[in-house]
Every structure is written in C-alpha cells, then in structure tokens.
Short mmCIF file of C-alpha atoms in Angstrom, two decimals:
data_model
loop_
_atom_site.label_atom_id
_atom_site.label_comp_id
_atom_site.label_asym_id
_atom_site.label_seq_id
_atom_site.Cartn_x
_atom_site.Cartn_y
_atom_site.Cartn_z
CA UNK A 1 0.00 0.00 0.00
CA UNK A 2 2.64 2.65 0.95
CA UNK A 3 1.56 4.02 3.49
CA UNK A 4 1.89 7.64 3.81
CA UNK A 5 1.60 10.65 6.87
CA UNK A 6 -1.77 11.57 5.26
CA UNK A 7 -3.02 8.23 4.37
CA UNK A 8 -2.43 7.34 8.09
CA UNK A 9 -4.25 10.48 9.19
CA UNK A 10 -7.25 9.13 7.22
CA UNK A 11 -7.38 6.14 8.09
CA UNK A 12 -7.08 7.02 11.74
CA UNK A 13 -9.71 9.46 11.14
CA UNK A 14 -11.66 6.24 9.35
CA UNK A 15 -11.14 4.14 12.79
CA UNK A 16 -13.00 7.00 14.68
CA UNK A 17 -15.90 5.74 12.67
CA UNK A 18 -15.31 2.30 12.06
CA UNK A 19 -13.90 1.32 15.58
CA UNK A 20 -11.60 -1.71 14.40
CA UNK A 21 -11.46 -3.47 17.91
CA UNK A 22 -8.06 -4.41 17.82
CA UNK A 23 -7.16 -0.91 17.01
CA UNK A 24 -9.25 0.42 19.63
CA UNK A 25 -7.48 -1.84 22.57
CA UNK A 26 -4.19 -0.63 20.97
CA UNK A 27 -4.92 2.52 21.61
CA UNK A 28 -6.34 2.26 24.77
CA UNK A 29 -3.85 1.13 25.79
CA UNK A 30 -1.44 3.78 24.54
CA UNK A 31 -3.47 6.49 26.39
CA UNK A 32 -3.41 4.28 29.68
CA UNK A 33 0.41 3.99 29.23
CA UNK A 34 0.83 7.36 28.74
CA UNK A 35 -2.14 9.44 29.90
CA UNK A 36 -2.41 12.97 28.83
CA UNK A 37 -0.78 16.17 31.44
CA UNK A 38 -2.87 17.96 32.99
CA UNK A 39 -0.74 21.07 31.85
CA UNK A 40 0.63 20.47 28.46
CA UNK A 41 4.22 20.91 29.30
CA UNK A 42 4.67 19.33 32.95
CA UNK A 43 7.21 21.81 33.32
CA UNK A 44 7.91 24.35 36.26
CA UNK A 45 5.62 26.96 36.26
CA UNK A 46 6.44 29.67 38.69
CA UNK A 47 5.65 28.22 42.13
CA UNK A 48 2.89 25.46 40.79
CA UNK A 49 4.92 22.41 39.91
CA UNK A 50 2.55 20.30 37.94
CA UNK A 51 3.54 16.48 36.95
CA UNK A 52 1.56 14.14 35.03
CA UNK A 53 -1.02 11.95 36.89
CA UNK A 54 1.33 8.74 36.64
CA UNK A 55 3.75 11.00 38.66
CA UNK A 56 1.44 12.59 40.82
CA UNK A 57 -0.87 9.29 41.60
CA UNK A 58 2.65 7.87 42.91
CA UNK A 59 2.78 10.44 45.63
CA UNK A 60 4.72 13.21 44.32
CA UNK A 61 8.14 14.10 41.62
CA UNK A 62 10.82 11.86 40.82
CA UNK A 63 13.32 14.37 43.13
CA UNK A 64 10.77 14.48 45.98
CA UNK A 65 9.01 17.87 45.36
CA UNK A 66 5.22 17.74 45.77
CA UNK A 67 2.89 20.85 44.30
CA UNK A 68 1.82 23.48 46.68
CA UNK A 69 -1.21 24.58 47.79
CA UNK A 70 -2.63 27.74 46.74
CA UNK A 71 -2.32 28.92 50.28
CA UNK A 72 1.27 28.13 50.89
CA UNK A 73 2.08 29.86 47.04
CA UNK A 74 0.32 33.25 48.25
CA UNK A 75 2.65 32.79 51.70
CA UNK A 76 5.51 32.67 49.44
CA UNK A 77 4.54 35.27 47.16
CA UNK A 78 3.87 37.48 50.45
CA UNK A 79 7.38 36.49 52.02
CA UNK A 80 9.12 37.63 48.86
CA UNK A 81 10.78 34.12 48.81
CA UNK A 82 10.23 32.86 45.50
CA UNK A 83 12.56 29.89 45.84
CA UNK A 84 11.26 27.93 48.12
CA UNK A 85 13.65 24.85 47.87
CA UNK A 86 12.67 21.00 48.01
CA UNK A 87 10.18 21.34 50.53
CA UNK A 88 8.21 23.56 51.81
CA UNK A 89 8.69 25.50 55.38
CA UNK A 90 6.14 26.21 58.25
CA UNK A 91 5.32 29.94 59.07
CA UNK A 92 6.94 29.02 62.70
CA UNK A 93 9.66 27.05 60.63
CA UNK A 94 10.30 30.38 58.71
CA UNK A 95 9.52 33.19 61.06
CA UNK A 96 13.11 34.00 61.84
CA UNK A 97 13.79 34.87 57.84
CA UNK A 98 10.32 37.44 58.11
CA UNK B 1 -30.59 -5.31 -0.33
CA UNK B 2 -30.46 -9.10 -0.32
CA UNK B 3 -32.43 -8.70 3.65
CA UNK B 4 -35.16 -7.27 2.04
CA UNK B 5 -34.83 -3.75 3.58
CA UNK B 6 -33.16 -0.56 1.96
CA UNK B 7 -29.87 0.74 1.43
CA UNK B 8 -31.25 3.76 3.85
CA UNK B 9 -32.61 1.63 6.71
CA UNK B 10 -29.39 -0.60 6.70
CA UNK B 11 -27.94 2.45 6.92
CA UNK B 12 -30.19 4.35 9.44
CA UNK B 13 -30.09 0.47 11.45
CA UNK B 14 -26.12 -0.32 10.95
CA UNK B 15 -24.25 2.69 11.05
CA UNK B 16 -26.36 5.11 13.12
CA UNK B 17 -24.32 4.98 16.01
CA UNK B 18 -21.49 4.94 13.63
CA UNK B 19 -22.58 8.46 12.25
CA UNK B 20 -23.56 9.93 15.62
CA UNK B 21 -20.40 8.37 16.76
CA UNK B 22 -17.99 10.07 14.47
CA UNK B 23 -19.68 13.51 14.20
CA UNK B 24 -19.83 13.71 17.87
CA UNK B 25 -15.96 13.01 17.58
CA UNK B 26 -15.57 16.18 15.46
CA UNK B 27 -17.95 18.15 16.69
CA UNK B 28 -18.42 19.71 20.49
CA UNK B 29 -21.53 20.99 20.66
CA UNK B 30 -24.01 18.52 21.10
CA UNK B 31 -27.00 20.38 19.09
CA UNK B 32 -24.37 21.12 16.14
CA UNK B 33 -23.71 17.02 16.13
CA UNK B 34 -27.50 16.41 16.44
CA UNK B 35 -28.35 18.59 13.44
CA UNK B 36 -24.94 17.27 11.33
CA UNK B 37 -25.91 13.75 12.09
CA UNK B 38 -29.53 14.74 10.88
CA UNK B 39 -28.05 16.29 7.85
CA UNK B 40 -25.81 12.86 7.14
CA UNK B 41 -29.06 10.59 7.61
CA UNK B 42 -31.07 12.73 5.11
CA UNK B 43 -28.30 12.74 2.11
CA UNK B 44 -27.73 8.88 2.82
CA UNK B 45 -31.63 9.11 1.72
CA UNK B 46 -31.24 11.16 -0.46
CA UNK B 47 -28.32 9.73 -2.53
CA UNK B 48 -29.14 6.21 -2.04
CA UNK B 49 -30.26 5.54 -5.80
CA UNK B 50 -26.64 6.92 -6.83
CA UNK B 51 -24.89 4.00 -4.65
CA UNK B 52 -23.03 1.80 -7.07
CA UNK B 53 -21.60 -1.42 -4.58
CA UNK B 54 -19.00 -2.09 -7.47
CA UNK B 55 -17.52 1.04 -6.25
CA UNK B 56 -17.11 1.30 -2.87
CA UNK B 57 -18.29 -0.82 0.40
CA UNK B 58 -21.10 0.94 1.96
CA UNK B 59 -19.25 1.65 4.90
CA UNK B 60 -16.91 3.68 2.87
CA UNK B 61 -19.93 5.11 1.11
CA UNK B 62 -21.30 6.10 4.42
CA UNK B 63 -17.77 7.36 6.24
CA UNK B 64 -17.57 9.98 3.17
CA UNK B 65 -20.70 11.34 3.30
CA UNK B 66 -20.34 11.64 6.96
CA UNK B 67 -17.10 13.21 6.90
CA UNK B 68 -17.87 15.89 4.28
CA UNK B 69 -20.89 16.81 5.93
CA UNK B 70 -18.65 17.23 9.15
CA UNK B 71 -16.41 19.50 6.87
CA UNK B 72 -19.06 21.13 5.51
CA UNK B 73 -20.12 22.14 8.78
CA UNK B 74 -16.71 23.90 9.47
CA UNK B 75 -16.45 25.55 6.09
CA UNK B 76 -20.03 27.05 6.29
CA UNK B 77 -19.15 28.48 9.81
CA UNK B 78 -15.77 29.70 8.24
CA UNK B 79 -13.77 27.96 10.76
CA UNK B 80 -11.55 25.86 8.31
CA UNK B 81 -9.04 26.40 10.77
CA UNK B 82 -10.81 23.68 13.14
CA UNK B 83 -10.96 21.10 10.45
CA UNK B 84 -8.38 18.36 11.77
CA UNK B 85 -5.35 17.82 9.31
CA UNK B 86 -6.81 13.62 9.76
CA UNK B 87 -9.72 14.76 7.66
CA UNK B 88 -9.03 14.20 3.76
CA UNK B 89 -9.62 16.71 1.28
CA UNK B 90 -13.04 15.72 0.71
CA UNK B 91 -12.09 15.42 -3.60
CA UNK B 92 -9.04 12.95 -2.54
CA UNK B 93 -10.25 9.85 -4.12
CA UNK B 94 -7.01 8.12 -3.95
CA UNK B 95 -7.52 8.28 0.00
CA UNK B 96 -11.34 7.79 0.18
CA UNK B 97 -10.40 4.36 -1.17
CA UNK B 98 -8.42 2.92 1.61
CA UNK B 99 -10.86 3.63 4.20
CA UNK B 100 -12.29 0.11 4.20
CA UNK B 101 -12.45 -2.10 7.26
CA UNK B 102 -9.82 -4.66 5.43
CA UNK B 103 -7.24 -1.75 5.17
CA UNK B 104 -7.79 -0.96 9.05
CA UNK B 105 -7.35 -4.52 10.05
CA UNK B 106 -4.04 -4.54 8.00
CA UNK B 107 -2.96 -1.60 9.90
CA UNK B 108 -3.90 -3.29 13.02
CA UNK B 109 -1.95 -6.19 12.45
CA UNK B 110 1.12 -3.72 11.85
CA UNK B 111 0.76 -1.86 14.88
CA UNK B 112 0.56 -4.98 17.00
CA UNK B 113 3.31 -5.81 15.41
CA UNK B 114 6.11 -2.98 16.10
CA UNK B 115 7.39 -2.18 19.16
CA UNK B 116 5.07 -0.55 21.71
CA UNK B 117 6.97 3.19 21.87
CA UNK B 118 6.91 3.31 18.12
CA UNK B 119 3.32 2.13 17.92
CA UNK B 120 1.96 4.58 20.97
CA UNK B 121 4.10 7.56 18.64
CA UNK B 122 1.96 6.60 15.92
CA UNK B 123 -1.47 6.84 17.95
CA UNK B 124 -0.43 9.74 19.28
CA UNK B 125 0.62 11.41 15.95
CA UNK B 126 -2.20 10.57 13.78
CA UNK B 127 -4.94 9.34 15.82
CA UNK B 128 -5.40 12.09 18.43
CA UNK B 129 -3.32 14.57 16.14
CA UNK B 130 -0.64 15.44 18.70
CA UNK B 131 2.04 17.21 17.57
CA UNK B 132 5.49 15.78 17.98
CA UNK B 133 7.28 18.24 20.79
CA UNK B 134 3.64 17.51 22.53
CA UNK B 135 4.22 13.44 22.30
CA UNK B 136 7.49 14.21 23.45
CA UNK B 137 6.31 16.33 26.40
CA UNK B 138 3.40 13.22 26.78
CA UNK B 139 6.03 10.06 26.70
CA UNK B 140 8.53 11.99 28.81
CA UNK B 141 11.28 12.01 25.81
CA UNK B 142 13.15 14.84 24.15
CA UNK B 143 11.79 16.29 21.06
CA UNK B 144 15.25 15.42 19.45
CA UNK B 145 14.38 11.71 20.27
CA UNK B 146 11.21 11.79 19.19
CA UNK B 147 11.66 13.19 15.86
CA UNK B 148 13.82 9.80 15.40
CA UNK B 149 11.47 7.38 16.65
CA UNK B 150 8.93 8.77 14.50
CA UNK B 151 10.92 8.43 12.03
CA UNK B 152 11.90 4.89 13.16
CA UNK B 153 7.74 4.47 13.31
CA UNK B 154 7.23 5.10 9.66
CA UNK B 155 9.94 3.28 8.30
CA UNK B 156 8.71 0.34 9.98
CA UNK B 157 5.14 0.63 9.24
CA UNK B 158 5.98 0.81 5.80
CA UNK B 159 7.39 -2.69 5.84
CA UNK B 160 4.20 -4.01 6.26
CA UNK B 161 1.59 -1.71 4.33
#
C-alpha cells in the first residue's frame, strides 16, 4: 500500500468511525500507558509544579518535590521568597527569615 | 438489499451509532452534532439511488458522506481552521479508497506488530493529532528523540503496508 503521513491520518480518522477493535485496545492502551498532562508541558511553572497523573498518583516528583497549595504559594509570594527549595517551610519554621 | 430492507434503513439500522459516533468526535456541541448527524441521515436518503456497490463498500460510502458533511459544517461556519489535518480533502479519491475495514485490520496487524513506543508515537501522531514536541512532552522524551522514533515508526510501518 505505501503508506503515507496523510493516508495514516485518514485512516485514523476512518477508525473513529469504524472502531476496528483491535485498534481500539491498541490505543487504549497507549493512552493508559501514557495518559495525557494535565498542563501540556509538565514543566515548572512559577511556584505550581505540575507532573503528570502517573507522577502525581505515585505520591509526588521523581526528586521528591510535591505541588503546593494555593495557600502556601500566596505565603511565598507574600514572604518575597520565590525559591522555596525542596520542601516547603512552616510559618513558625520560617519566622526568623520574616 | 439481499435482507429485504433498503440501502437507507441498513444504513439508518447499521451505522447510526457509527454516524452519531464520528460527528460527535468532530464536533463539540451537542446540538451542532444532532443537526450534522440529521443532515448525514437525510443525504444517505437522499443519494441512495446513486450508490453503485462495485464502487465502494457501503461503509466507505457512508464514512464519506459523513465526513464531508462534518467539513461542511466547518467551512459554512468559516472555521476551516478547526478542520483536523486527519480529515481528507473531501475530492481525494485516492484516500477515500483505503478507508475500508480490510485496510484498518491490515494496519492493526502492523501496529501490533512494532514495538510498543513506536506504535503509541503513531497513535499519538495521527490518531489524536498530537504534535510531535507535545508526544514528546506526553512520553517523557526529548523532542530530538522523538523526531527519530517517528521516524523509526514510519519506516517500519511501511514494511508491512
């Protein structure tokens, strides 16, 4: 046949209406293997770190971060600390930097 | 047809959900899809007397008319820029042609048959219509990488279509 970039585009397009089943498990499982961000990028963001729900679902980043809540990012904004390191500090932890 | 009932009601009866289906793929709003899928049903009716069978499968038959409609849809709201790159030029014969359900089992038996990163690049690419620094952003790989293993993807394919 020769398959081509837009002949595959077709015929993917084609599966959305014909459902093959063997090419719907396929992709299934292609989208379970890699489900989609929930930010496109997954990449640092100012103070939201945002990972992709395999990541996340384990309990946090590969190097230990976890995302912060929207209260501790306005405590940071407010402290003027923007780099807030691995983890993130108490008020009481912090208050002799204030 | 050889069950007695009409090219229209095995139509209406076999690919309904088929129609609904697809056009409810391309388009969001549900009361858009409704009235699209309305609009398929009624030029299926319409056009039925033209069908020649020597020509084309009826499922083919059916996934054109379905698919132009859908385009027609996005043309007539001059939106062409929504129209996903998967969907033909509606006068590309030479494409309309493969769309049969042999030609999708072939490409089935392909994809089970590469390697699963090359086959999920693949999916991603022309299935959901990702672009490739997104699949690379998706899979957790560098663009550069990517580039290659799509490459790697299509080479292979071709080997067996």
């Amino acid at each position: 046949m020769g398959v081509t970039e837009k002949s595959l585009g077709v015929l993917f397009d084609f599966q959305r209406f014909e459902a093959n089943q063997v090419l719907s498990r396929l992709i299934r499982e292609a989208e379970e293997r890699y489900p989609r961000k929930t930010e496109s990028s997954g990449k640092y963001k100012g103070f939201r770190i945002v990972g992709d729900e395999k990541t996340m679902a384990s309990g946090g980043l590969p190097d230990g971060r976890r995302e912060l809540s929207d209260s501790e990012i306005s405590w940071v904004n407010a402290a003027g600390q923007p780099d807030m390191g691995d983890k993130p500090r108490s008020i009481e932890e912090q208050g002799d930097r204030l | 047809m050889s069950d007695g009932r009409s090219l229209a009601e095995v139509v209406y009866e076999d690919y309904g959900d088929k129609i609904r289906g697809y056009v409810h793929t391309h388009i969001g709003n549900p009361e858009d899809a409704e009235d699209v899928a309305a609009s398929v049903f009624l030029k299926i009716t319409e056009r039925s007397g033209s069908f020649d069978a020597s020509k084309s499968s009826i499922s083919t038959w059916v996934f054109t008319i379905t698919k132009n409609t859908v385009i027609d849809f996005y043309r007539r709201r001059k939106v062409t820029e929504e129209i996903p790159e998967t969907m033909a030029d509606a006068s590309d014969d030479s494409l309309e042609a493969i769309c049969t359900e042999e030609t999708l089992k072939e490409l089935a038996r392909a994809l089970e048959q590469m390697p699963e990163r090359l086959r999920d690049i693949i999916i991603f690419r022309y299935y959901e219509g990702m672009k490739l620094k997104d699949i690379a952003v998706r899979m957790d790989m560098s663009y550069a990488n990517i580039k290659i293993l799509h490459k790697k993807a299509l080479a292979e394919l071709r080997t067996y279509m």
